[in-house]
Short mmCIF file of C-alpha atoms in Angstrom, two decimals:
data_model
loop_
_atom_site.label_atom_id
_atom_site.label_comp_id
_atom_site.label_asym_id
_atom_site.label_seq_id
_atom_site.Cartn_x
_atom_site.Cartn_y
_atom_site.Cartn_z
CA MET T 1067 6.29 18.77 -2.64
CA ALA T 1068 8.26 15.80 -3.85
CA LYS T 1069 6.22 13.18 -5.64
CA SER T 1070 5.82 9.58 -4.67
CA VAL T 1071 6.84 7.02 -7.28
CA PHE T 1072 4.65 4.04 -8.09
CA TYR T 1073 6.57 1.18 -9.71
CA HIS T 1074 4.67 -1.53 -11.52
CA ALA T 1075 5.08 -4.05 -14.28
CA GLY T 1076 1.74 -4.06 -16.04
CA CYS T 1077 0.29 -7.09 -14.26
CA SER T 1078 -3.37 -7.11 -13.30
CA VAL T 1079 -2.56 -6.71 -9.59
CA CYS T 1080 -0.37 -3.72 -10.52
CA VAL T 1081 -3.02 -2.03 -12.66
CA SER T 1082 -5.70 -2.44 -10.00
CA ALA T 1083 -3.41 -1.02 -7.30
CA GLU T 1084 -2.37 1.82 -9.62
CA HIS T 1085 -5.99 2.92 -10.02
CA ASP T 1086 -6.53 2.80 -6.26
CA ILE T 1087 -3.37 4.75 -5.47
CA VAL T 1088 -4.05 7.42 -8.09
CA ASN T 1089 -7.58 7.81 -6.79
CA LEU T 1090 -6.36 8.09 -3.19
CA ILE T 1091 -3.31 10.27 -3.63
CA GLY T 1092 -4.05 12.14 -6.83
CA LEU T 1093 -2.30 11.83 -10.17
CA ASP T 1094 -0.41 15.08 -9.61
CA LYS T 1095 1.34 13.63 -6.56
CA VAL T 1096 2.59 10.36 -7.96
CA GLU T 1097 4.85 9.40 -10.84
CA ILE T 1098 3.92 6.10 -12.48
CA VAL T 1099 6.84 3.98 -13.70
CA HIS T 1100 6.22 0.82 -15.76
CA LEU T 1101 9.35 -1.27 -15.20
CA GLY T 1102 8.44 -3.60 -18.05
CA GLN T 1103 8.70 -0.64 -20.42
CA ASP T 1104 11.27 1.54 -18.62
CA ARG T 1105 13.70 -1.26 -17.96
CA ASN T 1106 16.56 1.15 -17.33
CA ARG T 1107 14.80 2.18 -14.11
CA ILE T 1108 14.81 -1.32 -12.59
CA ALA T 1109 18.17 -0.67 -10.91
CA GLU T 1110 16.83 2.62 -9.51
CA ALA T 1111 13.85 0.82 -8.01
CA GLU T 1112 16.04 -1.86 -6.46
CA THR T 1113 18.36 0.78 -4.99
CA LYS T 1114 15.33 2.36 -3.30
CA GLY T 1115 14.48 -0.99 -1.74
CA VAL T 1116 11.70 -2.20 -4.02
CA LYS T 1117 11.50 -6.00 -3.67
CA SER T 1118 8.30 -6.62 -5.60
CA VAL T 1119 5.72 -4.77 -7.65
CA PRO T 1120 3.46 -2.94 -7.32
CA ALA T 1121 5.30 -0.70 -4.85
CA LEU T 1122 4.99 2.93 -3.85
CA VAL T 1123 8.07 4.88 -2.74
CA THR T 1124 7.04 7.88 -0.63
CA PRO T 1125 8.70 11.32 -0.77
CA ASP T 1126 10.47 10.29 2.47
CA GLY T 1127 11.97 7.28 0.74
CA ASN T 1128 9.86 4.65 2.48
CA VAL T 1129 8.84 1.70 0.34
CA LEU T 1130 5.25 0.47 0.57
CA HIS T 1131 4.88 -2.92 -1.09
CA ILE T 1132 1.21 -3.10 -2.03
CA ASN T 1133 -0.32 -6.55 -2.45
CA PHE T 1134 1.91 -8.71 -4.63
CA GLY T 1135 2.10 -8.79 -8.39
CA ALA T 1136 5.61 -9.98 -9.18
CA SER T 1137 9.04 -10.14 -7.60
CA MET T 1138 11.84 -7.99 -8.98
CA THR T 1139 13.45 -11.24 -10.15
CA ASP T 1140 10.35 -11.85 -12.26
CA VAL T 1141 10.42 -8.27 -13.55
CA LYS T 1142 14.04 -8.66 -14.62
CA GLY T 1143 13.10 -11.88 -16.39
CA MET H 521 -16.48 11.26 -0.09
CA ALA H 522 -16.31 7.92 1.71
CA LYS H 523 -13.23 7.40 3.79
CA SER H 524 -10.67 4.67 3.40
CA VAL H 525 -10.08 2.48 6.43
CA PHE H 526 -6.57 1.62 7.59
CA TYR H 527 -6.46 -1.54 9.74
CA HIS H 528 -3.40 -2.20 11.84
CA ALA H 529 -2.35 -3.97 15.02
CA GLY H 530 0.21 -1.66 16.54
CA CYS H 531 3.29 -3.44 15.20
CA SER H 532 6.27 -1.38 14.05
CA VAL H 533 5.58 -2.15 10.38
CA CYS H 534 1.98 -1.00 10.94
CA VAL H 535 2.94 2.26 12.64
CA SER H 536 5.44 3.15 9.94
CA ALA H 537 2.93 2.43 7.18
CA GLU H 538 0.26 4.39 9.07
CA HIS H 539 2.42 7.51 9.10
CA ASP H 540 3.14 7.14 5.38
CA ILE H 541 -0.52 6.60 4.47
CA VAL H 542 -1.73 9.51 6.59
CA ASN H 543 0.92 11.77 5.03
CA LEU H 544 -0.03 10.66 1.53
CA ILE H 545 -3.81 10.57 1.76
CA GLY H 546 -4.53 13.00 4.58
CA LEU H 547 -5.89 12.22 8.03
CA ASP H 548 -9.33 13.53 7.06
CA LYS H 549 -9.67 10.86 4.37
CA VAL H 550 -8.76 7.77 6.33
CA GLU H 551 -10.13 6.11 9.44
CA ILE H 552 -7.49 4.36 11.56
CA VAL H 553 -8.58 1.13 13.24
CA HIS H 554 -6.29 -0.63 15.75
CA LEU H 555 -7.48 -4.24 15.70
CA GLY H 556 -5.50 -5.06 18.84
CA GLN H 557 -7.63 -2.52 20.72
CA ASP H 558 -10.87 -2.67 18.72
CA ARG H 559 -11.08 -6.44 18.64
CA ASN H 560 -14.77 -6.38 17.81
CA ARG H 561 -13.83 -5.03 14.38
CA ILE H 562 -11.64 -8.00 13.43
CA ALA H 563 -14.61 -9.80 11.85
CA GLU H 564 -15.47 -6.65 9.88
CA ALA H 565 -11.92 -6.48 8.52
CA GLU H 566 -11.96 -10.15 7.54
CA THR H 567 -15.31 -9.73 5.80
CA LYS H 568 -13.80 -6.93 3.71
CA GLY H 569 -10.99 -9.27 2.65
CA VAL H 570 -8.17 -8.17 4.94
CA LYS H 571 -5.69 -11.05 5.18
CA SER H 572 -2.87 -9.30 7.03
CA VAL H 573 -2.06 -5.96 8.59
CA PRO H 574 -1.37 -3.23 7.85
CA ALA H 575 -4.04 -2.98 5.18
CA LEU H 576 -5.96 -0.14 3.59
CA VAL H 577 -9.51 -0.65 2.35
CA THR H 578 -10.40 1.96 -0.25
CA PRO H 579 -13.81 3.65 -0.57
CA ASP H 580 -14.41 1.28 -3.51
CA GLY H 581 -13.87 -1.71 -1.25
CA ASN H 582 -10.51 -2.76 -2.65
CA VAL H 583 -8.02 -4.10 -0.13
CA LEU H 584 -4.42 -2.92 -0.35
CA HIS H 585 -2.16 -5.07 1.79
CA ILE H 586 0.82 -2.83 2.54
CA ASN H 587 4.09 -4.52 3.44
CA PHE H 588 3.52 -7.21 6.05
CA GLY H 589 3.22 -6.80 9.77
CA ALA H 590 1.11 -9.71 10.94
CA SER H 591 -1.44 -12.16 9.59
CA MET H 592 -5.03 -11.97 10.76
CA THR H 593 -4.40 -15.30 12.52
CA ASP H 594 -1.68 -13.56 14.54
CA VAL H 595 -3.99 -10.62 15.23
CA LYS H 596 -6.67 -12.95 16.55
CA GLY H 597 -4.07 -14.62 18.76
#
Protein backbone atom coordinates (compact mmCIF):
# COMPACT_ATOMS: atom_id res chain seq x y z
CA MET A 1 0.00 0.00 0.00
CA ALA A 2 1.17 3.49 -0.78
CA LYS A 3 2.21 5.52 2.23
CA SER A 4 0.74 8.78 3.36
CA VAL A 5 3.15 11.68 3.66
CA PHE A 6 3.16 13.95 6.69
CA TYR A 7 4.74 17.35 6.01
CA HIS A 8 5.81 19.51 8.91
CA ALA A 9 8.26 22.21 9.81
CA GLY A 10 9.34 21.37 13.33
CA CYS A 11 6.96 23.73 15.12
CA SER A 12 5.33 22.62 18.35
CA VAL A 13 1.92 22.23 16.68
CA CYS A 14 3.62 20.07 14.02
CA VAL A 15 5.41 17.83 16.51
CA SER A 16 2.26 17.27 18.56
CA ALA A 17 0.24 16.40 15.45
CA GLU A 18 3.05 14.14 14.21
CA HIS A 19 2.90 12.07 17.40
CA ASP A 20 -0.88 11.78 17.12
CA ILE A 21 -0.81 10.78 13.46
CA VAL A 22 1.94 8.21 13.95
CA ASN A 23 0.05 6.73 16.88
CA LEU A 24 -3.18 6.58 14.88
CA ILE A 25 -1.91 5.40 11.52
CA GLY A 26 1.31 3.62 12.40
CA LEU A 27 4.85 4.64 11.56
CA ASP A 28 5.06 2.05 8.79
CA LYS A 29 2.24 3.74 6.88
CA VAL A 30 3.43 7.31 6.90
CA GLU A 31 6.54 9.08 5.65
CA ILE A 32 7.56 12.07 7.77
CA VAL A 33 9.03 15.02 5.86
CA HIS A 34 10.52 17.99 7.74
CA LEU A 35 10.31 20.85 5.25
CA GLY A 36 12.62 23.01 7.34
CA GLN A 37 15.35 20.41 6.82
CA ASP A 38 14.35 18.95 3.43
CA ARG A 39 13.82 22.29 1.76
CA ASN A 40 14.04 20.77 -1.71
CA ARG A 41 10.70 19.07 -1.03
CA ILE A 42 8.79 22.31 -0.42
CA ALA A 43 7.87 22.55 -4.12
CA GLU A 44 6.66 18.93 -4.05
CA ALA A 45 4.41 19.69 -1.09
CA GLU A 46 2.98 22.78 -2.76
CA THR A 47 2.32 20.83 -5.96
CA LYS A 48 0.30 18.33 -3.91
CA GLY A 49 -1.80 21.18 -2.55
CA VAL A 50 -0.26 21.68 0.88
CA LYS A 51 -1.11 25.23 2.01
CA SER A 52 0.10 25.03 5.61
CA VAL A 53 1.83 22.64 7.97
CA PRO A 54 1.31 20.23 9.52
CA ALA A 55 -0.46 18.45 6.66
CA LEU A 56 -1.05 14.83 5.75
CA VAL A 57 -1.30 13.78 2.10
CA THR A 58 -3.18 10.49 1.80
CA PRO A 59 -2.30 7.70 -0.65
CA ASP A 60 -5.25 8.97 -2.73
CA GLY A 61 -3.66 12.40 -2.96
CA ASN A 62 -6.07 14.18 -0.64
CA VAL A 63 -4.56 16.85 1.57
CA LEU A 64 -5.61 16.96 5.22
CA HIS A 65 -4.48 20.21 6.84
CA ILE A 66 -4.29 19.38 10.54
CA ASN A 67 -4.59 22.26 12.99
CA PHE A 68 -2.32 25.10 11.95
CA GLY A 69 1.37 25.49 12.61
CA ALA A 70 2.66 27.69 9.81
CA SER A 71 1.74 28.73 6.28
CA MET A 72 3.88 27.58 3.38
CA THR A 73 4.92 31.23 2.99
CA ASP A 74 6.32 31.06 6.53
CA VAL A 75 8.03 27.74 5.78
CA LYS A 76 9.71 29.23 2.71
CA GLY A 77 10.85 32.15 4.85
CA MET B 1 -7.72 0.42 22.85
CA ALA B 2 -9.85 3.53 23.20
CA LYS B 3 -11.37 4.78 19.99
CA SER B 4 -10.84 8.15 18.42
CA VAL B 5 -13.96 10.22 17.79
CA PHE B 6 -14.53 11.98 14.49
CA TYR B 7 -17.00 14.88 14.77
CA HIS B 8 -18.55 16.26 11.63
CA ALA B 9 -21.67 18.05 10.43
CA GLY B 10 -22.38 16.48 7.07
CA CYS B 11 -20.72 19.16 4.95
CA SER B 12 -18.78 18.13 1.85
CA VAL B 13 -15.43 18.91 3.50
CA CYS B 14 -16.51 16.73 6.44
CA VAL B 15 -17.57 13.79 4.30
CA SER B 16 -14.36 13.84 2.30
CA ALA B 17 -12.24 13.98 5.45
CA GLU B 18 -14.34 11.22 7.01
CA HIS B 19 -13.57 8.86 4.14
CA ASP B 20 -9.86 9.67 4.37
CA ILE B 21 -9.73 9.18 8.14
CA VAL B 22 -11.66 5.91 8.04
CA ASN B 23 -9.36 4.63 5.28
CA LEU B 24 -6.27 5.64 7.23
CA ILE B 25 -7.21 4.62 10.74
CA GLY B 26 -9.80 1.90 10.15
CA LEU B 27 -13.51 2.02 10.90
CA ASP B 28 -13.05 -0.16 13.98
CA LYS B 29 -10.83 2.47 15.60
CA VAL B 30 -12.95 5.56 15.16
CA GLU B 31 -16.45 6.53 16.22
CA ILE B 32 -18.22 8.83 13.75
CA VAL B 33 -20.48 11.49 15.28
CA HIS B 34 -22.71 13.67 13.06
CA LEU B 35 -23.33 16.77 15.16
CA GLY B 36 -26.12 17.92 12.85
CA GLN B 37 -28.04 14.76 13.76
CA ASP B 38 -26.72 14.09 17.28
CA ARG B 39 -27.15 17.63 18.50
CA ASN B 40 -27.03 16.57 22.13
CA ARG B 41 -23.34 15.78 21.62
CA ILE B 42 -22.37 19.31 20.58
CA ALA B 43 -21.62 20.28 24.19
CA GLU B 44 -19.47 17.14 24.58
CA ALA B 45 -17.46 18.10 21.49
CA GLU B 46 -16.96 21.66 22.73
CA THR B 47 -15.85 20.40 26.14
CA LYS B 48 -13.18 18.31 24.41
CA GLY B 49 -11.91 21.42 22.64
CA VAL B 50 -13.48 21.03 19.20
CA LYS B 51 -13.60 24.49 17.60
CA SER B 52 -14.65 23.52 14.08
CA VAL B 53 -15.60 20.45 12.08
CA PRO B 54 -14.41 18.09 10.86
CA ALA B 55 -12.28 17.26 13.87
CA LEU B 56 -10.74 14.10 15.26
CA VAL B 57 -10.27 13.64 18.99
CA THR B 58 -7.57 11.06 19.68
CA PRO B 59 -7.69 8.48 22.49
CA ASP B 60 -5.24 10.76 24.33
CA GLY B 61 -7.71 13.63 24.15
CA ASN B 62 -5.84 15.69 21.58
CA VAL B 63 -8.00 17.53 19.06
CA LEU B 64 -6.95 17.46 15.41
CA HIS B 65 -8.89 20.03 13.40
CA ILE B 66 -8.77 18.70 9.85
CA ASN B 67 -9.24 21.20 7.03
CA PHE B 68 -12.23 23.44 7.73
CA GLY B 69 -15.86 22.71 7.10
CA ALA B 70 -17.76 24.80 9.61
CA SER B 71 -17.23 26.49 12.95
CA MET B 72 -19.02 25.19 16.02
CA THR B 73 -21.03 28.43 15.95
CA ASP B 74 -22.28 27.43 12.49
CA VAL B 75 -23.02 23.90 13.71
CA LYS B 76 -25.10 25.27 16.58
CA GLY B 77 -26.96 27.47 14.10
